[in-house]
Tab-separated table of C-alpha atoms in Angstrom:
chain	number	residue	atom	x	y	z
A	1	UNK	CA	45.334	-4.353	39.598
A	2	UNK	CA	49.114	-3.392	39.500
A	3	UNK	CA	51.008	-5.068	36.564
A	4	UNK	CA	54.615	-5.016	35.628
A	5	UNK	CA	55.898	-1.697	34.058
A	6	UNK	CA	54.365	0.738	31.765
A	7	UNK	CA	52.039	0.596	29.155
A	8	UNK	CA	53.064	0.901	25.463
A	9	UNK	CA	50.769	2.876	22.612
A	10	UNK	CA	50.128	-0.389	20.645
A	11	UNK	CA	46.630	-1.032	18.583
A	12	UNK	CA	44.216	-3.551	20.118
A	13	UNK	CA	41.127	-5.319	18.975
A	14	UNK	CA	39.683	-6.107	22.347
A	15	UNK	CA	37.249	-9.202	22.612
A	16	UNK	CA	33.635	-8.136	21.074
A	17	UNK	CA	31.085	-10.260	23.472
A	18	UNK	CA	28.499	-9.000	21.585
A	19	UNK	CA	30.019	-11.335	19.083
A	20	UNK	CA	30.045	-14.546	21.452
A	21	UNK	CA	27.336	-17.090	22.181
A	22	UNK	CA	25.411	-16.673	26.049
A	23	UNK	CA	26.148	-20.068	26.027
A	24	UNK	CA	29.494	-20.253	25.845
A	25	UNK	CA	31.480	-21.547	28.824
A	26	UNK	CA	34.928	-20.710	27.895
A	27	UNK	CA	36.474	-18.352	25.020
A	28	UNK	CA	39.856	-18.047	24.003
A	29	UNK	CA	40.708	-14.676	22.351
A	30	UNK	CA	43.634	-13.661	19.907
A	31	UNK	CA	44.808	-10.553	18.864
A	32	UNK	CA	47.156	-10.894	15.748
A	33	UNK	CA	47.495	-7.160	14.933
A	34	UNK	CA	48.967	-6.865	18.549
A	35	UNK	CA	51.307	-9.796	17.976
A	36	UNK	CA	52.841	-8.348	15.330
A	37	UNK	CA	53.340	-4.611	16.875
A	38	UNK	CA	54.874	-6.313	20.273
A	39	UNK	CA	58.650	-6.548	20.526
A	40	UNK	CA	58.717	-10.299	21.319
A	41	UNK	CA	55.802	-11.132	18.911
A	42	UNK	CA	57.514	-9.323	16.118
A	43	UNK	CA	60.569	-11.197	16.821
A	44	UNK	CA	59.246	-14.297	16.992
A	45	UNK	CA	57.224	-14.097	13.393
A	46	UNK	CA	60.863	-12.674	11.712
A	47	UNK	CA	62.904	-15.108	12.990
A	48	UNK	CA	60.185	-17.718	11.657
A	49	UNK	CA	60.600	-16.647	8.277
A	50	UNK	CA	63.954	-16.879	8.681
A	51	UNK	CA	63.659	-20.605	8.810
A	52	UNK	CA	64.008	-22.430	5.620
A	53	UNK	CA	61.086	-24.563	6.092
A	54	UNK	CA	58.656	-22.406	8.037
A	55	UNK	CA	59.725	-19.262	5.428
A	56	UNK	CA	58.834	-21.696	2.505
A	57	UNK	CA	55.525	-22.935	4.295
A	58	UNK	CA	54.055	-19.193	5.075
A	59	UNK	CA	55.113	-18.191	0.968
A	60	UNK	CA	53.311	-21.300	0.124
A	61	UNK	CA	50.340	-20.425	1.708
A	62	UNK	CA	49.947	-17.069	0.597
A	63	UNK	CA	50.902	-18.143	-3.061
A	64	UNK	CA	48.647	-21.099	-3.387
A	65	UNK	CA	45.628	-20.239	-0.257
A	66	UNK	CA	45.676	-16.467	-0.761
A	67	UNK	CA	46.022	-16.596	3.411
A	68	UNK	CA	48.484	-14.016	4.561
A	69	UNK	CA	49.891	-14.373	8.128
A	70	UNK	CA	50.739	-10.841	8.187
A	71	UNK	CA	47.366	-9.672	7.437
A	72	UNK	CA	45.161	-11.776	10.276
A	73	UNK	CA	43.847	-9.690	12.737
A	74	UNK	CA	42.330	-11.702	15.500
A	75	UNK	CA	41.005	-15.175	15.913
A	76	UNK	CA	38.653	-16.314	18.512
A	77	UNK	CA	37.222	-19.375	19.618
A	78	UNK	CA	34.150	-20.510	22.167
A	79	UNK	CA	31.703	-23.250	23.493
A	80	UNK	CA	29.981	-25.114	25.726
A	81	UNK	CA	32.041	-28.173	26.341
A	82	UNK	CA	35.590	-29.250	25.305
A	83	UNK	CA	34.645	-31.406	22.129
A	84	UNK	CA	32.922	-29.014	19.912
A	85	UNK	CA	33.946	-25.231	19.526
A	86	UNK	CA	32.667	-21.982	17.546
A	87	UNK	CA	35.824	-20.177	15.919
A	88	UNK	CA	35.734	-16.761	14.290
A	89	UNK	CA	38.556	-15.031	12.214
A	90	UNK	CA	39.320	-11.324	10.732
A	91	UNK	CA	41.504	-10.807	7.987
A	92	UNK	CA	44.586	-12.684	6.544
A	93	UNK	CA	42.551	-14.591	4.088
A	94	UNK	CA	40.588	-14.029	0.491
A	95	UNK	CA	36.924	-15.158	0.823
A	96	UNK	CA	36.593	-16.278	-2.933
A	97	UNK	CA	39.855	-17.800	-3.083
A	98	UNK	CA	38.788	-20.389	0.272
A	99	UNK	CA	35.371	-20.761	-1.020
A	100	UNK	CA	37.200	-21.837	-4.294
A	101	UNK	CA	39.248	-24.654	-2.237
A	102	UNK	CA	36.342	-25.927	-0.116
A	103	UNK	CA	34.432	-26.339	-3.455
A	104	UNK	CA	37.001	-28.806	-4.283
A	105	UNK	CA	35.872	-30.711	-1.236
A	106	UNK	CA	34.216	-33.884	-3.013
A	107	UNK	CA	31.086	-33.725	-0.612
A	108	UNK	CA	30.552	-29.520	-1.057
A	109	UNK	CA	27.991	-28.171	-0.282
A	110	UNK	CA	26.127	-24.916	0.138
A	111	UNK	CA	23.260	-24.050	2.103
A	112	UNK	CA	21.541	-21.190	3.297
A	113	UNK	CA	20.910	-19.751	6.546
A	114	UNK	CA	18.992	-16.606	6.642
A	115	UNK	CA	20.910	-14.550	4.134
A	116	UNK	CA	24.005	-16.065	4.738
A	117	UNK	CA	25.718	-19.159	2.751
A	118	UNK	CA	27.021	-21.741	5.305
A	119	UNK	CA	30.009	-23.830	2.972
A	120	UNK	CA	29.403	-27.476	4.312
A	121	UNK	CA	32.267	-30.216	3.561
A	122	UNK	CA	33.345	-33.731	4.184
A	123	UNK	CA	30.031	-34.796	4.455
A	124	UNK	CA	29.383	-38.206	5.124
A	125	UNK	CA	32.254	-38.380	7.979
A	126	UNK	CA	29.815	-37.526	10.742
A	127	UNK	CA	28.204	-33.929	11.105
A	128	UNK	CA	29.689	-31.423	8.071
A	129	UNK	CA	32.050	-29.159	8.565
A	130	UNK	CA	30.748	-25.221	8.087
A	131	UNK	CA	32.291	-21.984	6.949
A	132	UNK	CA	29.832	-18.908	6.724
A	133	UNK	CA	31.504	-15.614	5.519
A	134	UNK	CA	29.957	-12.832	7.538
A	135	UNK	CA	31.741	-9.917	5.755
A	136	UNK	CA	34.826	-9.255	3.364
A	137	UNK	CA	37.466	-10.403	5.130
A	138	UNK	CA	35.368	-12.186	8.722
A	139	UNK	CA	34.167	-15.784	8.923
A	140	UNK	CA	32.596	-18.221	11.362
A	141	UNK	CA	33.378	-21.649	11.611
A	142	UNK	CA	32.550	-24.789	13.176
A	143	UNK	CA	33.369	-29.030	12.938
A	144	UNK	CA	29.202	-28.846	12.480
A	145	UNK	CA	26.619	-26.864	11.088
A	146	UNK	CA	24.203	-26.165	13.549
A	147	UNK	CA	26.941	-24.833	15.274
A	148	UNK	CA	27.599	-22.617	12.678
A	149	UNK	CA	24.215	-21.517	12.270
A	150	UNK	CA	23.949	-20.619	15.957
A	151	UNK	CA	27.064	-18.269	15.611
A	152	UNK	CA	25.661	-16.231	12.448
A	153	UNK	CA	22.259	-16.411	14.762
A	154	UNK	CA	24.269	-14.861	17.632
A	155	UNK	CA	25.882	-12.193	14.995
A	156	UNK	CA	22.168	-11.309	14.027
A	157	UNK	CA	21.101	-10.773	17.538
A	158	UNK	CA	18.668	-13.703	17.326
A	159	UNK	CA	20.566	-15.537	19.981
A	160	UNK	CA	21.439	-14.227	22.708
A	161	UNK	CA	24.917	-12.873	23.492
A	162	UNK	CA	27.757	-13.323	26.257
A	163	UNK	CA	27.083	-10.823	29.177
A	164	UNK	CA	30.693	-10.316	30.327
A	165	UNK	CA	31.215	-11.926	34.249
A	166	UNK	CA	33.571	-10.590	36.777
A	167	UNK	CA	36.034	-12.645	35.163
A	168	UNK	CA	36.206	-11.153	32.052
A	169	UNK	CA	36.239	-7.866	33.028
A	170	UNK	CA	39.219	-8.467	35.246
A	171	UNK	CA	41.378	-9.976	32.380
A	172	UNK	CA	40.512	-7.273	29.559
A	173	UNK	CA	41.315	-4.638	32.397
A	174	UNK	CA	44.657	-6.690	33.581
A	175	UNK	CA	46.833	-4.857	30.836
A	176	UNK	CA	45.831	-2.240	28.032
A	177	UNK	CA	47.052	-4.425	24.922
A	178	UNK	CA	46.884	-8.154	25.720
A	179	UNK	CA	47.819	-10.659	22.916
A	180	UNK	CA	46.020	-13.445	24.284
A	181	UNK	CA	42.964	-13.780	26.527
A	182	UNK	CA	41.690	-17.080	27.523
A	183	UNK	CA	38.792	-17.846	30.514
A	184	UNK	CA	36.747	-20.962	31.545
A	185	UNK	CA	33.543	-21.108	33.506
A	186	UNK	CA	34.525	-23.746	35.778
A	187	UNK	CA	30.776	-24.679	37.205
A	188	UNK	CA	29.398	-24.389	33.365
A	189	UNK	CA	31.936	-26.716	32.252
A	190	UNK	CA	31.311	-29.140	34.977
A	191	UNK	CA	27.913	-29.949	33.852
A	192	UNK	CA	29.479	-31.489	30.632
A	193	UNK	CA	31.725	-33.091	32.570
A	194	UNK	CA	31.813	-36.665	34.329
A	195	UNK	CA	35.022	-36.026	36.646
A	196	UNK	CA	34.420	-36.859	40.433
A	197	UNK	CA	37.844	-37.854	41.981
A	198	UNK	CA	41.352	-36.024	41.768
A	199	UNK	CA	42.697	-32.505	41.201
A	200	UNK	CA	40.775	-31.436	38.744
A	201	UNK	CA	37.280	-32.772	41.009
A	202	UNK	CA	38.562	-30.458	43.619
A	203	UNK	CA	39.058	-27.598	41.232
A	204	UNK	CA	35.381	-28.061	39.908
A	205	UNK	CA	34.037	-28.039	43.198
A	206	UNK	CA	36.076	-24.950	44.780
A	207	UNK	CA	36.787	-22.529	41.534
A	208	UNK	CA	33.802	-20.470	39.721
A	209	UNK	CA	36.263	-19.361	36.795
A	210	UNK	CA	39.838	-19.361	35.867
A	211	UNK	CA	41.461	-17.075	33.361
A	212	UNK	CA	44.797	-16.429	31.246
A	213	UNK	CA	45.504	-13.032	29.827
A	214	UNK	CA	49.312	-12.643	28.001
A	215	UNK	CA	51.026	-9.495	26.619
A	216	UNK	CA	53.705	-6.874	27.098
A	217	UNK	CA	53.876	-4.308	29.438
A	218	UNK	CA	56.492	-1.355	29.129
A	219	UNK	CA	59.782	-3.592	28.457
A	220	UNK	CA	58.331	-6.713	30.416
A	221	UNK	CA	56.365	-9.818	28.797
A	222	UNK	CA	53.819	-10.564	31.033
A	223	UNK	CA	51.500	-13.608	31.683
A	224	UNK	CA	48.506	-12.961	34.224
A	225	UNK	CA	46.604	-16.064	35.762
A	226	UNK	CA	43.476	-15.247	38.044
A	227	UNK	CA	41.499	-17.988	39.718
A	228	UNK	CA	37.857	-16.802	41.037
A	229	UNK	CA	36.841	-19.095	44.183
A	230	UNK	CA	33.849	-19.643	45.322
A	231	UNK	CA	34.825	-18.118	48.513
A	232	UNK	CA	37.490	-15.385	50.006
A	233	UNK	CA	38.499	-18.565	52.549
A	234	UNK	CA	38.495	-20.874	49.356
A	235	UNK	CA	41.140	-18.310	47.794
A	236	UNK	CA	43.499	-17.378	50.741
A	237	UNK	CA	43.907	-21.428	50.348
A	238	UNK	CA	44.785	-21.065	46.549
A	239	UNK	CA	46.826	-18.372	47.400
A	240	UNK	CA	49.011	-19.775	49.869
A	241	UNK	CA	49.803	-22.775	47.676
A	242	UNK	CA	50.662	-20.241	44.919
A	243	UNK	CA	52.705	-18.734	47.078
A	244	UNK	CA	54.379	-21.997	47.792
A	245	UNK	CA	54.391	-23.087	44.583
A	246	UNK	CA	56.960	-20.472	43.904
A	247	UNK	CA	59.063	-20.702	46.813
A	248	UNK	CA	59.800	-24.258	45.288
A	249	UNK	CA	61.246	-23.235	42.401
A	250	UNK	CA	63.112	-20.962	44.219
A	251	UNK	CA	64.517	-23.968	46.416
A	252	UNK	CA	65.038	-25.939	42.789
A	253	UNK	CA	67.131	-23.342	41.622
A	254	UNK	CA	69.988	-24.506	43.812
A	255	UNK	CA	69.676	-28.031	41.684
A	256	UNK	CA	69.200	-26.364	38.414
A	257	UNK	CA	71.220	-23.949	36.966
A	258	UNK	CA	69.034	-23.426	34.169
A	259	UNK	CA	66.378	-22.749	36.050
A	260	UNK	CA	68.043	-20.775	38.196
A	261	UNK	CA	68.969	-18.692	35.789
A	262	UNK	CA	65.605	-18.315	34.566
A	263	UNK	CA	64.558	-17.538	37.527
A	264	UNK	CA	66.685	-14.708	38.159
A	265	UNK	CA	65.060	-13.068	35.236
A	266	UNK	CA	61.641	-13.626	36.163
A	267	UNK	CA	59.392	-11.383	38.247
A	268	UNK	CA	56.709	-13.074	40.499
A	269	UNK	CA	53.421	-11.678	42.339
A	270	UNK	CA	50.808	-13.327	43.917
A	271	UNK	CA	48.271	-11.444	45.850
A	272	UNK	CA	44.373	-11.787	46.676
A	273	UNK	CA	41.375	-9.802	46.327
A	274	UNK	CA	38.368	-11.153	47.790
A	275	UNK	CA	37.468	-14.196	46.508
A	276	UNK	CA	39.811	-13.932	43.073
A	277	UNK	CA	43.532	-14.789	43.323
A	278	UNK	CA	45.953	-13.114	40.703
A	279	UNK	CA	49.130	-14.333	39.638
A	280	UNK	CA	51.463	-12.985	37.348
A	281	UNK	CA	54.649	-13.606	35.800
A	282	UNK	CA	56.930	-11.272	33.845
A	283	UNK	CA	60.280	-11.426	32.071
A	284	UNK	CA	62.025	-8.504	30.504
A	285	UNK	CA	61.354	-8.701	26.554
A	286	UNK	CA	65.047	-9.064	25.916
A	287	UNK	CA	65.408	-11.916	27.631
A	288	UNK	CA	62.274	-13.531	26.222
A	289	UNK	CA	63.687	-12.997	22.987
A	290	UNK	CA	67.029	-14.683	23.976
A	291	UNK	CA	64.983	-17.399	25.390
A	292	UNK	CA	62.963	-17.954	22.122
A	293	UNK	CA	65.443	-18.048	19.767
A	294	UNK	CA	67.809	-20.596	21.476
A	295	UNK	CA	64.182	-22.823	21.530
A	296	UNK	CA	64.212	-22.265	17.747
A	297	UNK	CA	67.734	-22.654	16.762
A	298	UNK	CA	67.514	-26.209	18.393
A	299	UNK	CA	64.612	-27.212	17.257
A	300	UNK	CA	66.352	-26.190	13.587
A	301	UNK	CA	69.140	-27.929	14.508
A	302	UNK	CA	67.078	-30.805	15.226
A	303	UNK	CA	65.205	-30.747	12.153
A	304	UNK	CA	68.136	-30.427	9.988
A	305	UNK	CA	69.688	-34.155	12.092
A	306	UNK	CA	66.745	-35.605	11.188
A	307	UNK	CA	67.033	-35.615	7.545
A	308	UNK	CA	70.745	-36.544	7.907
């Protein structure tokens, strides 16, 4: 799979399945470490400090929560269905300093789980919430504890684990160094699902998975979409309304000088293997970075109105 310019030598924690329920349906995958080394993810964080408010609110948390935004290395989340998740985290944070704060909770308490020491709070407002450390600076989380105690079971090996699908291959392979990776199992969603009628019926019925992957390639900031149908004539369909989707905008650009400006700076491929479509997006970092920091000088600007 071709993607927009060169690769840069960056450090990457790719997505450890081993890690990851079997019975998860989607998974959403952040790598923090290469935030911070990519030009536009660097950027982004500075000018963020920058900011009065945000500055103060990161400081804050370091000084008071020991959690240091510099220092997180990935987050990841995963589930079955869209109202309960698993969510795991590496670095950023001190263990005894957190366990210290959810002590405070008025309803604490601990259990244990094997060998591990699930920290339960705000009980008595439906299921507990759960915290398990599972090394110095790791955790699993979820909004209830046998949720959390399947994760550390997964860890353990007493569960089983995600086998990576076609799916996920294709995203981790899309670029070298991706910041974000995101995919859903469109048929294993479905079962917790009640939709019959409209778009997203169709979707159910025609798609196996859909999948997100976002980084930076060479001096481009890329965002890669593939849709998996459940047939090759299923996805030369997708593909030709992808492709019309962006001739639209194209013909909107004559209305919107904005977005034809936008668009002028924007790279677009669409093209079809099979049964899985792949779409991707890129804009030179430079003008990302433009982009971004007009969004945050109004939203400043806003802020600062506000209080007037």
């Amino acid at each position: 799979m071709a993607i927009l310019g060169a690769i840069p030598a960056m450090h990457a924690a790719p997505i450890d399945f081993t890690k990851i329920s079997g019975q998860s349906n989607w998974i959403l995958h952040a790598d923090l470490e290469a935030l911070h080394k990519s030009v536009v993810g660097s950027f982004t964080i500075a000018k963020a400090k920058k900011n009065p408010e945000t500055g103060k609110g990161i400081t804050g948390l370091k000084a008071f929560y020991g959690f240091d935004i510099d220092a997180v290395s990935s987050f990841t989340a995963y589930g079955r269905g869209k109202d309960k998740a698993i969510f795991a985290a590496k670095g950023g944070f001190d263990p005894k300093r957190l366990q210290a704060m959810l002590e405070l909770n008025e309803s604490y308490l601990a259990k244990k789980h094997g060998d591990t020491v699930i920290h339960m709070i705000d009980q008595g407002k439906g299921d507990p919430k759960a915290i398990a450390f599972t090394a110095k600076d790791e955790l699993v989380g979820a909004p209830t504890a046998p949720f959390t105690e399947h994760a550390l079971d997964t860890l353990k090996g007493k569960e089983p684990s995600l086998e990576p699908r076609a799916i996920h291959k294709a995203l981790s392979n899309s670029m070298s160094y991706p910041v974000l990776i995101a995919a859903v199992d469109v048929k294993g969603m479905a079962e917790f699902s009640k939709i019959s009628q409209g778009p997203e019926a169709v979707m159910i019925q025609k798609a196996d998975a859909i999948g997100l992957v976002v980084g930076e390639t060479g001096d481009m900031l890329v965002a890669v979409v593939l849709l998996e149908a459940n047939d090759d004539e299923t996805a030369a369909h997708v593909e030709n309304i992808a492709r019309g989707f962006t001739s639209l905008l194209a013909l909107g650009s004559d209305l919107d000088p904005n977005l034809a400006q936008m668009l002028s700076k924007t790279k677009t491929t669409v093209s079809r293997e099979g049964n899985t479509v792949t779409v991707q997006l890129g804009v030179e970092v430079e003008v990302a970075k433009e982009i971004i920091a007009e969004g945050m000088a109004k939203n400043q600007a806003f802020g600062e109105d506000g209080l007037d």
